[in-house]
PDB file of C-alpha atoms in Angstrom:
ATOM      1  CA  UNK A   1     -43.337  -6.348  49.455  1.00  0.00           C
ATOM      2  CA  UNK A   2     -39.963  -4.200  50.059  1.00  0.00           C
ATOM      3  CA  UNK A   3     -40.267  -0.663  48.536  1.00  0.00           C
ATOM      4  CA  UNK A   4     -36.935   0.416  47.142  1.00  0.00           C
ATOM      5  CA  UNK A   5     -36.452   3.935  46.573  1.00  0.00           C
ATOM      6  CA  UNK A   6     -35.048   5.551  43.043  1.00  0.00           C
ATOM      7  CA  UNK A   7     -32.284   5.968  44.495  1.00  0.00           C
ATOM      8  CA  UNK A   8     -31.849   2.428  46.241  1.00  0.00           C
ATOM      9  CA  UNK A   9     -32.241   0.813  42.834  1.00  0.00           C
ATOM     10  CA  UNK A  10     -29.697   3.516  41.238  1.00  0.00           C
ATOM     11  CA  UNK A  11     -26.972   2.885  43.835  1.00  0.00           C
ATOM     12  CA  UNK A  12     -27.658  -0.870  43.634  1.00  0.00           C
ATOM     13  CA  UNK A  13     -26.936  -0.895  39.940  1.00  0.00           C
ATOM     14  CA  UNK A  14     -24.379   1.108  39.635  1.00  0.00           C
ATOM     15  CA  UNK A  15     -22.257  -0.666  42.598  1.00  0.00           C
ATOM     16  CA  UNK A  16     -23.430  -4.076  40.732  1.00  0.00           C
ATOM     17  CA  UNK A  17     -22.790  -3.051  37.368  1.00  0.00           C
ATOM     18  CA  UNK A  18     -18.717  -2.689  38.438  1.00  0.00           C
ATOM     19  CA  UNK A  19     -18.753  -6.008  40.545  1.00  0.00           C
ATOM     20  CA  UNK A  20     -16.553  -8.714  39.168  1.00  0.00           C
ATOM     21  CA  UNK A  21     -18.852 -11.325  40.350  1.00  0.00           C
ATOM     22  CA  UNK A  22     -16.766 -14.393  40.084  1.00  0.00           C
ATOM     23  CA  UNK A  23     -13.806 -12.183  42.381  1.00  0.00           C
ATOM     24  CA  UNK A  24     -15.738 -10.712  44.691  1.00  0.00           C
ATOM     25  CA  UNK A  25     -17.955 -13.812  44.939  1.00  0.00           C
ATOM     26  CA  UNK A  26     -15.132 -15.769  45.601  1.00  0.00           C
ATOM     27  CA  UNK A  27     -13.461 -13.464  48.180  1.00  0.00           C
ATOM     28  CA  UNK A  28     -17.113 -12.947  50.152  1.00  0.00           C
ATOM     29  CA  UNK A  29     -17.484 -16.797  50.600  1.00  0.00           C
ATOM     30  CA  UNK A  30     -12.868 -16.537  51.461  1.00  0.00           C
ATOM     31  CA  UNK A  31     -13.734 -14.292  54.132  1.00  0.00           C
ATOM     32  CA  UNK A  32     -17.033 -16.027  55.817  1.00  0.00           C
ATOM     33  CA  UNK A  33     -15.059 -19.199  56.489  1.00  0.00           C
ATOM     34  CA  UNK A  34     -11.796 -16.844  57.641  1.00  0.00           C
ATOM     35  CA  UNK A  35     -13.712 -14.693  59.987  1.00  0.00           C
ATOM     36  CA  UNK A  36     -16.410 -17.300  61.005  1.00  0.00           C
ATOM     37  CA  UNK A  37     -14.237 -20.543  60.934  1.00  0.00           C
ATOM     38  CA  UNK A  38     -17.653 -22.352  62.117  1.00  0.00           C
ATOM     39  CA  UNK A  39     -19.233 -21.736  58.952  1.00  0.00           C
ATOM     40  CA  UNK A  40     -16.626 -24.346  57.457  1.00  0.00           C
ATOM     41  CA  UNK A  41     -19.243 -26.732  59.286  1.00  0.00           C
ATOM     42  CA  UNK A  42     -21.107 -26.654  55.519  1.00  0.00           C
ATOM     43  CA  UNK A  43     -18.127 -27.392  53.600  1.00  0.00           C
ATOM     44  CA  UNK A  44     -16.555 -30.779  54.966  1.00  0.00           C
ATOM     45  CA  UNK A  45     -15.919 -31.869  51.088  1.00  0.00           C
ATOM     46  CA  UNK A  46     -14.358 -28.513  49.999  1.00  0.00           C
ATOM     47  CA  UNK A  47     -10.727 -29.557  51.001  1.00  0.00           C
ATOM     48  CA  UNK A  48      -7.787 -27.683  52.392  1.00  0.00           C
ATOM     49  CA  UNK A  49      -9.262 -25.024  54.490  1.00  0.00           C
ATOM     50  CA  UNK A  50      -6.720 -25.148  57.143  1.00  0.00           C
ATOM     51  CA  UNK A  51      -5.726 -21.887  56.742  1.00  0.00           C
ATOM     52  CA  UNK A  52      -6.495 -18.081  55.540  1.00  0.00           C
ATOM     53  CA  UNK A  53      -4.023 -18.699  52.561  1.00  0.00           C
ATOM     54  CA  UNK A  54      -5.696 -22.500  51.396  1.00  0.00           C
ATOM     55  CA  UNK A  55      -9.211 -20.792  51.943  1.00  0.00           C
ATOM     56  CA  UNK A  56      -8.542 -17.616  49.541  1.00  0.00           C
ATOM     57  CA  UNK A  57      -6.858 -20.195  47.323  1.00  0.00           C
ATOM     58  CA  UNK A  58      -8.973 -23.251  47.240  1.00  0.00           C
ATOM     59  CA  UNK A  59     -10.849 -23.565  43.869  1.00  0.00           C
ATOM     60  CA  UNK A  60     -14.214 -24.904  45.053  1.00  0.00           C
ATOM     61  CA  UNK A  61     -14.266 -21.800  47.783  1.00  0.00           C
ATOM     62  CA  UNK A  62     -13.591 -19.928  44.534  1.00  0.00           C
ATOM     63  CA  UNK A  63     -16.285 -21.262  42.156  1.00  0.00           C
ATOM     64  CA  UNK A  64     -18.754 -21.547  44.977  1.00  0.00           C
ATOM     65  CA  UNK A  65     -18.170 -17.963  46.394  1.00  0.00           C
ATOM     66  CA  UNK A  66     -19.117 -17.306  42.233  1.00  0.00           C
ATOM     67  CA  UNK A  67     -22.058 -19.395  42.229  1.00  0.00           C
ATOM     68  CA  UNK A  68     -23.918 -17.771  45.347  1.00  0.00           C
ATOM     69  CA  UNK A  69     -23.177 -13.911  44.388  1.00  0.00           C
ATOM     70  CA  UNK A  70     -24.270 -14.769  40.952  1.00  0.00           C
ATOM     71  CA  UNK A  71     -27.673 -15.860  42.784  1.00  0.00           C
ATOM     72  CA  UNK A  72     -27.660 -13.050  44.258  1.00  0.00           C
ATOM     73  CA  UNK A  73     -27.549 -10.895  41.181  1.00  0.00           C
ATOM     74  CA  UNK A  74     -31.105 -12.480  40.382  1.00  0.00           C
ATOM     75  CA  UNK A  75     -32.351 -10.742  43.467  1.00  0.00           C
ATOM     76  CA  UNK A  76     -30.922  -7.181  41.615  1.00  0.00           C
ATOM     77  CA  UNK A  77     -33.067  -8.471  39.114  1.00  0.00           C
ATOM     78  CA  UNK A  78     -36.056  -8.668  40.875  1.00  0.00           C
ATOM     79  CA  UNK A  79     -35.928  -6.644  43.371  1.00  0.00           C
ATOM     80  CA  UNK A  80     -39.617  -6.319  43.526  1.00  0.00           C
ATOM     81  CA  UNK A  81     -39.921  -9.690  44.366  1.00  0.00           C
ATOM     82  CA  UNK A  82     -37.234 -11.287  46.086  1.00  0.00           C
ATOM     83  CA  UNK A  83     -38.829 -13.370  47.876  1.00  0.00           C
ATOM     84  CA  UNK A  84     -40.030 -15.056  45.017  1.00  0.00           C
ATOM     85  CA  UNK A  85     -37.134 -15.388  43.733  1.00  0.00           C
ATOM     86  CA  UNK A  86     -35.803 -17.059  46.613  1.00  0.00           C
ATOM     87  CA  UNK A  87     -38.668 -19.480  47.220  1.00  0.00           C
ATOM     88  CA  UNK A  88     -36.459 -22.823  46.443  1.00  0.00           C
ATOM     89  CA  UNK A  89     -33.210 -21.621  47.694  1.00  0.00           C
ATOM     90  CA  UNK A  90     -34.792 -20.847  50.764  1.00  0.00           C
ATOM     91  CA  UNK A  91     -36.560 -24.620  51.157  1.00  0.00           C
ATOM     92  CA  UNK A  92     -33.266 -25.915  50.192  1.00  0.00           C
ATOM     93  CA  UNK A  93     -31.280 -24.363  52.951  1.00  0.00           C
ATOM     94  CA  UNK A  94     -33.244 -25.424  55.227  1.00  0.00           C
ATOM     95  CA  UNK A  95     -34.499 -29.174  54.062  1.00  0.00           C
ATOM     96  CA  UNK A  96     -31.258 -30.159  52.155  1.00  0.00           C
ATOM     97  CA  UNK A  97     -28.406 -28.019  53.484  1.00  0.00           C
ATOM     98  CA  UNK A  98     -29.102 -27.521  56.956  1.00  0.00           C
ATOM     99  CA  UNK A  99     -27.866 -23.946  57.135  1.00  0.00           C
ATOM    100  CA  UNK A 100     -29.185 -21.461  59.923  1.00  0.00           C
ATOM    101  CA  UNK A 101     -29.985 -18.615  58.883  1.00  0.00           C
ATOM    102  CA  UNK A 102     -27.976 -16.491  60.780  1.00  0.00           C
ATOM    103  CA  UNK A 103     -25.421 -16.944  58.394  1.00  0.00           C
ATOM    104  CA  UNK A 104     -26.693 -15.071  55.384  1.00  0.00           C
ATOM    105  CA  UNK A 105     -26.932 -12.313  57.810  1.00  0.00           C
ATOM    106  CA  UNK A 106     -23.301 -12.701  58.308  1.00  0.00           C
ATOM    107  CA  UNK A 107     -22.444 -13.116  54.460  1.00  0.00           C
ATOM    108  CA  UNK A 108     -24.438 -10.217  53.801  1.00  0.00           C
ATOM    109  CA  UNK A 109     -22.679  -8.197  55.903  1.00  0.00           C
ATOM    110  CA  UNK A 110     -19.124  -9.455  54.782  1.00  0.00           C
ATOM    111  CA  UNK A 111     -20.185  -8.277  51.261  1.00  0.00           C
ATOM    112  CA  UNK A 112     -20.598  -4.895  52.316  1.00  0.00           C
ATOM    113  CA  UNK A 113     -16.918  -5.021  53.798  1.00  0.00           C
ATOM    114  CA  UNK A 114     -15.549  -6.723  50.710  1.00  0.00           C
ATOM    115  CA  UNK A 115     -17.615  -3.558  48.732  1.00  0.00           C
ATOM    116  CA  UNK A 116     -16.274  -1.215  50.739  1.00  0.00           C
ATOM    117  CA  UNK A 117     -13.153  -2.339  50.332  1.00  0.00           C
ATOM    118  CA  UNK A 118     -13.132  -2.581  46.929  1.00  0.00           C
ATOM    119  CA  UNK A 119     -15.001   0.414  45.918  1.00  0.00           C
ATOM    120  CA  UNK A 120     -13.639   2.934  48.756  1.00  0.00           C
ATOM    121  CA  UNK A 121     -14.997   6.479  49.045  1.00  0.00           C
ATOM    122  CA  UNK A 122     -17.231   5.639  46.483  1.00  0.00           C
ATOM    123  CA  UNK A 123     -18.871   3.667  48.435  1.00  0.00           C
ATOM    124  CA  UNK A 124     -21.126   5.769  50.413  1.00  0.00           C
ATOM    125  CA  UNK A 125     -23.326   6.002  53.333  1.00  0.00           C
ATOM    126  CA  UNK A 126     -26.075   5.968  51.189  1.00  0.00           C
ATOM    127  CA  UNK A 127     -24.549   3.431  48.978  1.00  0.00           C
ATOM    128  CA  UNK A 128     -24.178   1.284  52.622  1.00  0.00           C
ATOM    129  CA  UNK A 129     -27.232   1.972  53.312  1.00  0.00           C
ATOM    130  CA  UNK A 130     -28.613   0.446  50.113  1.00  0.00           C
ATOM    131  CA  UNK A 131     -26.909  -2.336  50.308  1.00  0.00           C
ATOM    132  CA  UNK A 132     -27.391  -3.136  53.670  1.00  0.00           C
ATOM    133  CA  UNK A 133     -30.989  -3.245  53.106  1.00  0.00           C
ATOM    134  CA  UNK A 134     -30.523  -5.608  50.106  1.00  0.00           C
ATOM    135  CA  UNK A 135     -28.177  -8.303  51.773  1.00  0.00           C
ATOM    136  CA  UNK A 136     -31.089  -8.308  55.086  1.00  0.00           C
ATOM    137  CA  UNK A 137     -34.041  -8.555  52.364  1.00  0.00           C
ATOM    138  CA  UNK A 138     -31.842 -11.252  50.637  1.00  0.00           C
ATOM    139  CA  UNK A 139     -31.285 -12.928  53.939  1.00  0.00           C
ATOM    140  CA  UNK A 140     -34.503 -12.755  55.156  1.00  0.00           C
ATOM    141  CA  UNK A 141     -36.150 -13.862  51.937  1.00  0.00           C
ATOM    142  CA  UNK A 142     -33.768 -16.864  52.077  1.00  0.00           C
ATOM    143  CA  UNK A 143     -34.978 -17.598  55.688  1.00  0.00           C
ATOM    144  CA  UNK A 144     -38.331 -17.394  54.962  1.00  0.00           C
ATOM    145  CA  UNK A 145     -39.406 -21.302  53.993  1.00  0.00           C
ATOM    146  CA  UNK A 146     -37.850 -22.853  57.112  1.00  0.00           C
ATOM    147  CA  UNK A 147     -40.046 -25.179  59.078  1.00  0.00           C
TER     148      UNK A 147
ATOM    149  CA  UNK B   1     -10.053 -15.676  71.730  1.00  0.00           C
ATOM    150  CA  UNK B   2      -7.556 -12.974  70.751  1.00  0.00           C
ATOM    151  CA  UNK B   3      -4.556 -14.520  69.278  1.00  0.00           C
ATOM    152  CA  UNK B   4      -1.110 -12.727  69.183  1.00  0.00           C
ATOM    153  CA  UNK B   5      -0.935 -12.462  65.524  1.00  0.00           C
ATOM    154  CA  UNK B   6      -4.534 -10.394  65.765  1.00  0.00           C
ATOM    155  CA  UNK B   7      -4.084  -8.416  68.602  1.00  0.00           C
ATOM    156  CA  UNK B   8      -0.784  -7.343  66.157  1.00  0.00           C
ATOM    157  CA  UNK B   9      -2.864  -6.738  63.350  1.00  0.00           C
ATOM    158  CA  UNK B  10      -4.827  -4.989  65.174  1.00  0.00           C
ATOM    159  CA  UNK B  11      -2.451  -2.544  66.536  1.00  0.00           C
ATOM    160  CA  UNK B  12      -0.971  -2.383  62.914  1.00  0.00           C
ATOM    161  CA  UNK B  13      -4.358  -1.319  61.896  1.00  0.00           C
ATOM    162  CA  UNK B  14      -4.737   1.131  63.853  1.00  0.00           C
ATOM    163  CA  UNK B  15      -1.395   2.965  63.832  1.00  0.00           C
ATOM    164  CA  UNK B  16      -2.610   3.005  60.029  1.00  0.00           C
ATOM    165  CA  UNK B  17      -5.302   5.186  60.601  1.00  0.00           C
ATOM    166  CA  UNK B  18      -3.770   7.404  63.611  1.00  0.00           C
ATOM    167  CA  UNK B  19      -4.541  10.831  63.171  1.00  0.00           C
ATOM    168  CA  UNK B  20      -8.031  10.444  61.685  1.00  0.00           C
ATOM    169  CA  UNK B  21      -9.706   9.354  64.518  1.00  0.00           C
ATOM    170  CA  UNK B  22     -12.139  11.733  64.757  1.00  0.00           C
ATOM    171  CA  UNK B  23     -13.053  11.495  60.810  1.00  0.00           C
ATOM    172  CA  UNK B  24     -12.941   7.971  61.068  1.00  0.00           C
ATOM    173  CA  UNK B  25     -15.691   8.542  64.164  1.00  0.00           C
ATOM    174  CA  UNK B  26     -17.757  10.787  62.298  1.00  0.00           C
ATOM    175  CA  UNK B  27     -18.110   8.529  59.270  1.00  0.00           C
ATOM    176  CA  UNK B  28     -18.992   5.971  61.446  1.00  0.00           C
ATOM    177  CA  UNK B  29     -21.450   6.528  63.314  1.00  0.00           C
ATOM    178  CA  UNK B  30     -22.951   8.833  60.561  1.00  0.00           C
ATOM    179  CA  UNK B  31     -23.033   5.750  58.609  1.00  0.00           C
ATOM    180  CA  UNK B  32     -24.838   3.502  61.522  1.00  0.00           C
ATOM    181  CA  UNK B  33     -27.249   6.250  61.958  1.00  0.00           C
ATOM    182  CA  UNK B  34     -28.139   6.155  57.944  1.00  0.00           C
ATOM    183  CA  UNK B  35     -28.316   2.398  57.313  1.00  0.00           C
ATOM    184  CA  UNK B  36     -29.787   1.492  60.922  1.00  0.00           C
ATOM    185  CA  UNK B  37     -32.250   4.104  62.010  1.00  0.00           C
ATOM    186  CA  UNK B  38     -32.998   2.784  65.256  1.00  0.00           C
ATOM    187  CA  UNK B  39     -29.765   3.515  66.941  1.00  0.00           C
ATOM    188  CA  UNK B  40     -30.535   7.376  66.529  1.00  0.00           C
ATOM    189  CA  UNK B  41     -32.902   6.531  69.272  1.00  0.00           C
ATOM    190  CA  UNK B  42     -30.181   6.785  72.147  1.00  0.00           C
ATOM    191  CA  UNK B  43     -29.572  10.443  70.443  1.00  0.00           C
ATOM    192  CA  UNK B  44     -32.792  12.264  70.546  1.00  0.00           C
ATOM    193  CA  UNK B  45     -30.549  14.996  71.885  1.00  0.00           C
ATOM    194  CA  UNK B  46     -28.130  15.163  69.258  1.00  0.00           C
ATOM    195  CA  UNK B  47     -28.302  16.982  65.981  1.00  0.00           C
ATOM    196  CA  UNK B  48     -27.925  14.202  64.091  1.00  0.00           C
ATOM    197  CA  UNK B  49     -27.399  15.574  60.373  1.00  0.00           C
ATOM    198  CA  UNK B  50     -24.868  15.184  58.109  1.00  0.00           C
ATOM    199  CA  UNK B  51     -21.562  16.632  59.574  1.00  0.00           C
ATOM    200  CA  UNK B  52     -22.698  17.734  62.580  1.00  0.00           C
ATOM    201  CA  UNK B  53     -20.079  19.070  66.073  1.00  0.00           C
ATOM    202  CA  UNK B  54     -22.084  16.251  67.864  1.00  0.00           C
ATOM    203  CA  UNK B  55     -21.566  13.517  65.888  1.00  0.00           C
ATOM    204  CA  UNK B  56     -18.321  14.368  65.025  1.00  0.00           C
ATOM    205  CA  UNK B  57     -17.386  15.157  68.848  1.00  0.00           C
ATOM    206  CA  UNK B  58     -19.391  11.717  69.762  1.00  0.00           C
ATOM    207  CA  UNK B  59     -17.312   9.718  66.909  1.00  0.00           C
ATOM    208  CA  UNK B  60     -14.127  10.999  68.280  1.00  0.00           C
ATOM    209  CA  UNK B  61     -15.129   9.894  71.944  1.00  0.00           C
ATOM    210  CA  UNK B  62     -16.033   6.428  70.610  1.00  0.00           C
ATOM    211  CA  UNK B  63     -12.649   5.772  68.146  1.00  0.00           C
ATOM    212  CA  UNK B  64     -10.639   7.327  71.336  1.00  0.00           C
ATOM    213  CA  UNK B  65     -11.882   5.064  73.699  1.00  0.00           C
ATOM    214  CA  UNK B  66     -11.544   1.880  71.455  1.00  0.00           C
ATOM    215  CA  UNK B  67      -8.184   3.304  70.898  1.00  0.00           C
ATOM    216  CA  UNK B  68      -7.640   3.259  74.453  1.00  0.00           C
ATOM    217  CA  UNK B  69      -9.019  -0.286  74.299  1.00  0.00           C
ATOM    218  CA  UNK B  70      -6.377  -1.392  71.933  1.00  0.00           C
ATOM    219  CA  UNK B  71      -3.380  -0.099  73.809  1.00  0.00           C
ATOM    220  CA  UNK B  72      -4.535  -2.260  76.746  1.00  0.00           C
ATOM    221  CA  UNK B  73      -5.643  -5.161  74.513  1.00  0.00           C
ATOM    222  CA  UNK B  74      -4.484  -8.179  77.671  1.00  0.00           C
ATOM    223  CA  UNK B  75      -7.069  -6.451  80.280  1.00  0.00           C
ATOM    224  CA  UNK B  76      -9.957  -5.166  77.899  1.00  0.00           C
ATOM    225  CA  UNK B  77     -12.007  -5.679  81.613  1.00  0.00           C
ATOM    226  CA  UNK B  78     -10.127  -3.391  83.330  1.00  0.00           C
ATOM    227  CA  UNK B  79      -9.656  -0.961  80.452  1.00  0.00           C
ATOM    228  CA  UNK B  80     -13.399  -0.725  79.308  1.00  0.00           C
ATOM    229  CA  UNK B  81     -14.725  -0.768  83.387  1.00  0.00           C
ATOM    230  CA  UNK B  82     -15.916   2.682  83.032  1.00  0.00           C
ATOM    231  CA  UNK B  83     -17.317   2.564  79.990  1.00  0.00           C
ATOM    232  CA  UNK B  84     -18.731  -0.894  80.602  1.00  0.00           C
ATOM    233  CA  UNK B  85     -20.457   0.684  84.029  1.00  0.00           C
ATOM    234  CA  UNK B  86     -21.943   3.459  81.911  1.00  0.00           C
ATOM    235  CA  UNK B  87     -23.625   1.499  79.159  1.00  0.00           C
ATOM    236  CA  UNK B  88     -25.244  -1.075  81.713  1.00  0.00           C
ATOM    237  CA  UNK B  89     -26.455   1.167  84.310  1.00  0.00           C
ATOM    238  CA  UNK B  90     -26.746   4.764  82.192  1.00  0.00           C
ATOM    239  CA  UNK B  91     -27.051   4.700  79.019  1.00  0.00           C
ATOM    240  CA  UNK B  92     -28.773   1.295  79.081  1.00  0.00           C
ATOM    241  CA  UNK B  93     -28.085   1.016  75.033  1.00  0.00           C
ATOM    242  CA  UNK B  94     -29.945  -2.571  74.356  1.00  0.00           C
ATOM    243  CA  UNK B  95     -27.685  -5.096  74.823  1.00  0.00           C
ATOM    244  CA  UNK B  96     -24.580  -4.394  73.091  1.00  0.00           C
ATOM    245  CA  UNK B  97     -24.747  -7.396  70.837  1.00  0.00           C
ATOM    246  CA  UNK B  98     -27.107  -5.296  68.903  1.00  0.00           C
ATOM    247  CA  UNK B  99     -25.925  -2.357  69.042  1.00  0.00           C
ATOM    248  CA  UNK B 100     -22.760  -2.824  68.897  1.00  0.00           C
ATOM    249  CA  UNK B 101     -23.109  -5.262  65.832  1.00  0.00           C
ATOM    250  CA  UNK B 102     -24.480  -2.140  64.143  1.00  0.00           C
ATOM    251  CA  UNK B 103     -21.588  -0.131  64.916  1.00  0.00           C
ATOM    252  CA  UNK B 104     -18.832  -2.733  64.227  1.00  0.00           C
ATOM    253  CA  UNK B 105     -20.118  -2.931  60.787  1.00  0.00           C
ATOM    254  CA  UNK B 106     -19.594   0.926  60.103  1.00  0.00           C
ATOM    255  CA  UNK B 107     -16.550   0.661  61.508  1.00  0.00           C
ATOM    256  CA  UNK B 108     -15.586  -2.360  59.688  1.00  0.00           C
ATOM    257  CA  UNK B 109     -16.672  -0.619  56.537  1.00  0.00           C
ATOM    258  CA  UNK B 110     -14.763   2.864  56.871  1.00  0.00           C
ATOM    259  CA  UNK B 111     -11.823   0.776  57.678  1.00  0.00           C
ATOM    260  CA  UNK B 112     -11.907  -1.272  54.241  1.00  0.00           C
ATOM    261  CA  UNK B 113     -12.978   2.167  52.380  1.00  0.00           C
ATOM    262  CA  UNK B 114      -9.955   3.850  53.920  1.00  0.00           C
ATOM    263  CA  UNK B 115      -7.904   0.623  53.878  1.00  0.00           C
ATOM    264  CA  UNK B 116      -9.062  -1.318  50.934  1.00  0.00           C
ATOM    265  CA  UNK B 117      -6.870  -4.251  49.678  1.00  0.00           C
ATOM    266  CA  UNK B 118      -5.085  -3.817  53.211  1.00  0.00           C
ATOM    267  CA  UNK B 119      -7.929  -4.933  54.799  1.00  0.00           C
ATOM    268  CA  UNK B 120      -7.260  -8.373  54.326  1.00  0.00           C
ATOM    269  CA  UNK B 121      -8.918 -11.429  55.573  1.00  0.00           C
ATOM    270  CA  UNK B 122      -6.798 -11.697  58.695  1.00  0.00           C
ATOM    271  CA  UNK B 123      -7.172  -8.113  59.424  1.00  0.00           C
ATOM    272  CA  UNK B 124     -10.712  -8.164  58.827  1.00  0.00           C
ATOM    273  CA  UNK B 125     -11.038 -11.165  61.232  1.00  0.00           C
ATOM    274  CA  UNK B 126      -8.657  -9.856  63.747  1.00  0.00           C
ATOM    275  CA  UNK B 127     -11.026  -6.608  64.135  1.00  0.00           C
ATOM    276  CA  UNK B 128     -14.133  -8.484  63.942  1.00  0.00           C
ATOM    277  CA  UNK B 129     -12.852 -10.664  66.983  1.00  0.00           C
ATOM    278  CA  UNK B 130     -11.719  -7.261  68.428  1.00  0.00           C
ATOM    279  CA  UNK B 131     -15.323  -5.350  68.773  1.00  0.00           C
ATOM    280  CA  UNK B 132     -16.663  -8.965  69.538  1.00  0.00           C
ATOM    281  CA  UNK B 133     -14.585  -8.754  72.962  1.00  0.00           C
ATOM    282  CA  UNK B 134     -15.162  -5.126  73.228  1.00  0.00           C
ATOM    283  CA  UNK B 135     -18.900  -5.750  72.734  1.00  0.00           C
ATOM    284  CA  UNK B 136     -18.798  -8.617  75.404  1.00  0.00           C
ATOM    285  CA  UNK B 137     -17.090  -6.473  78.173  1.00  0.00           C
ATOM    286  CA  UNK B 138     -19.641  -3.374  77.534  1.00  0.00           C
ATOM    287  CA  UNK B 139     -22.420  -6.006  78.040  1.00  0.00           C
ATOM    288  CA  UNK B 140     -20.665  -7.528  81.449  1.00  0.00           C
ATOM    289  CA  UNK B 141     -22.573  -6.040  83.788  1.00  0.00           C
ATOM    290  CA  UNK B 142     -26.236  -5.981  82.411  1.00  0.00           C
ATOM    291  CA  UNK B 143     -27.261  -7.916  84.652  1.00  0.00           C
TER     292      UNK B 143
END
């Protein structure tokens, strides 16, 4: 089981408390398929994704980038047992969607840029830190039922 | 592959932040050190707390020289030979694709603190290709 400190579940919180999930959902997911155009590899039915401006502004990138940060607020949730929590994503990744894990490595990190970007200084080294360890826990959980 | 249009965003970028290269260094690295602990192992002689000459001194070394990578962004080889000799054969720093992964990151992050709605897709991406090739030519001569 991951320990999170006091302060790890504070700085969580608070950063999640003034996330506009469906936005920065949205631009997380914009961003993976802009800076890792391989990762489009999943996405052959989303449409127009031929360029940085169709990506940001393509509605299923939009409500899918929603959908996967919202699952990741149930991880906030639980922090104390994510991998629970991520027991059927995980199997679905891997039996229905195919997806190596490697990639949630790489969304989790892109959500600490889009943070970062949106919350500036406030947006600590400790506050990194925090996160940093929640997006690998979230990616690792997530990686955890592949066979 | 760095494209035109990045390797202009990238210089746009970083004429953006020119001045505060050794704050942007410091924060940085202080930030790598914080959220991946095992990269203060290639610093057991450096005091590594909060604010400290070395880290800031060491920051400023690193944003210079990546700074001096961007000014020669058609021959990164050439530019980063030193640098590239010194991390395979001295400083042995585990293959850079770790390493420097850990430190792109940081610097990916002070940039969009600093930047924030300026660091745009594209500008993210550019960078990202940027350290990627940087990364690459520090690992050249491993082995």
């Amino acid at each position: 089981m991951v320990h999170w400190s006091a302060e790890e579940k504070q700085l969580i919180a608070s950063v999640w408390g003034k996330v506009n999930v469906e936005e920065c959902g949205a631009e997380a997911l914009a961003r993976l398929l802009i800076v890792y155009p391989w990762t489009q590899r999943f996405f052959d039915n989303f449409g127009n994704l031929s360029s940085p401006t169709a990506i940001i502004g393509n509605p299923k990138v939009r409500a899918h980038g929603k959908k996967v940060l919202t699952s990741f607020g149930e991880a906030i949730k639980n922090l104390d047992n994510i991998k629970g929590t991520y027991s059927k994503l995980s199997e679905l990744h891997c039996d229905k969607l195919h997806v190596d894990p490697e990639n949630f490595r790489l969304l989790g990190d892109i959500l600490v840029i889009v943070l970062a970007s949106h919350f500036g200084r406030d947006f600590t080294p400790a506050c990194q830190f925090a996160w940093q360890k929640l997006v690998g826990v979230v990616a690792h959980a997530l990686a955890r039922k592949y066979h | 592959m760095l494209t035109a249009e990045d390797k202009k965003l990238i210089q746009q970028v970083w004429g953006k932040v020119g001045g505060a290269e050794e704050d942007i260094g410091a924060d940085t690295l202080w930030r790598m050190f914080h959220a991946y602990p095992p990269t203060k192992t290639y610093f057991p002689h450096f005091d590594l707390s909060q604010g400290s000459d070395q880290i800031r001194g060491h920051g400023k070394k690193v944003v210079t020289a990546l700074g001096t990578a961007i000014k020669n962004l058609d021959n990164l080889s050439q530019a980063l030979s030193e640098l590239s000799n010194l991390h395979a054969y001295n400083l042995r720093v585990d293959p850079p694709r770790f390493a420097l992964q850990f430190l792109a990151q940081c610097l990916q992050v002070v940039l969009a603190v600093r930047l924030g709605k300026e660091y745009t897709p594209e500008v993210h991406s550019a960078v990202d290709k940027f350290m990627s090739a940087v990364a690459a030519v520090l690992a050249e001569k491993y082995r």
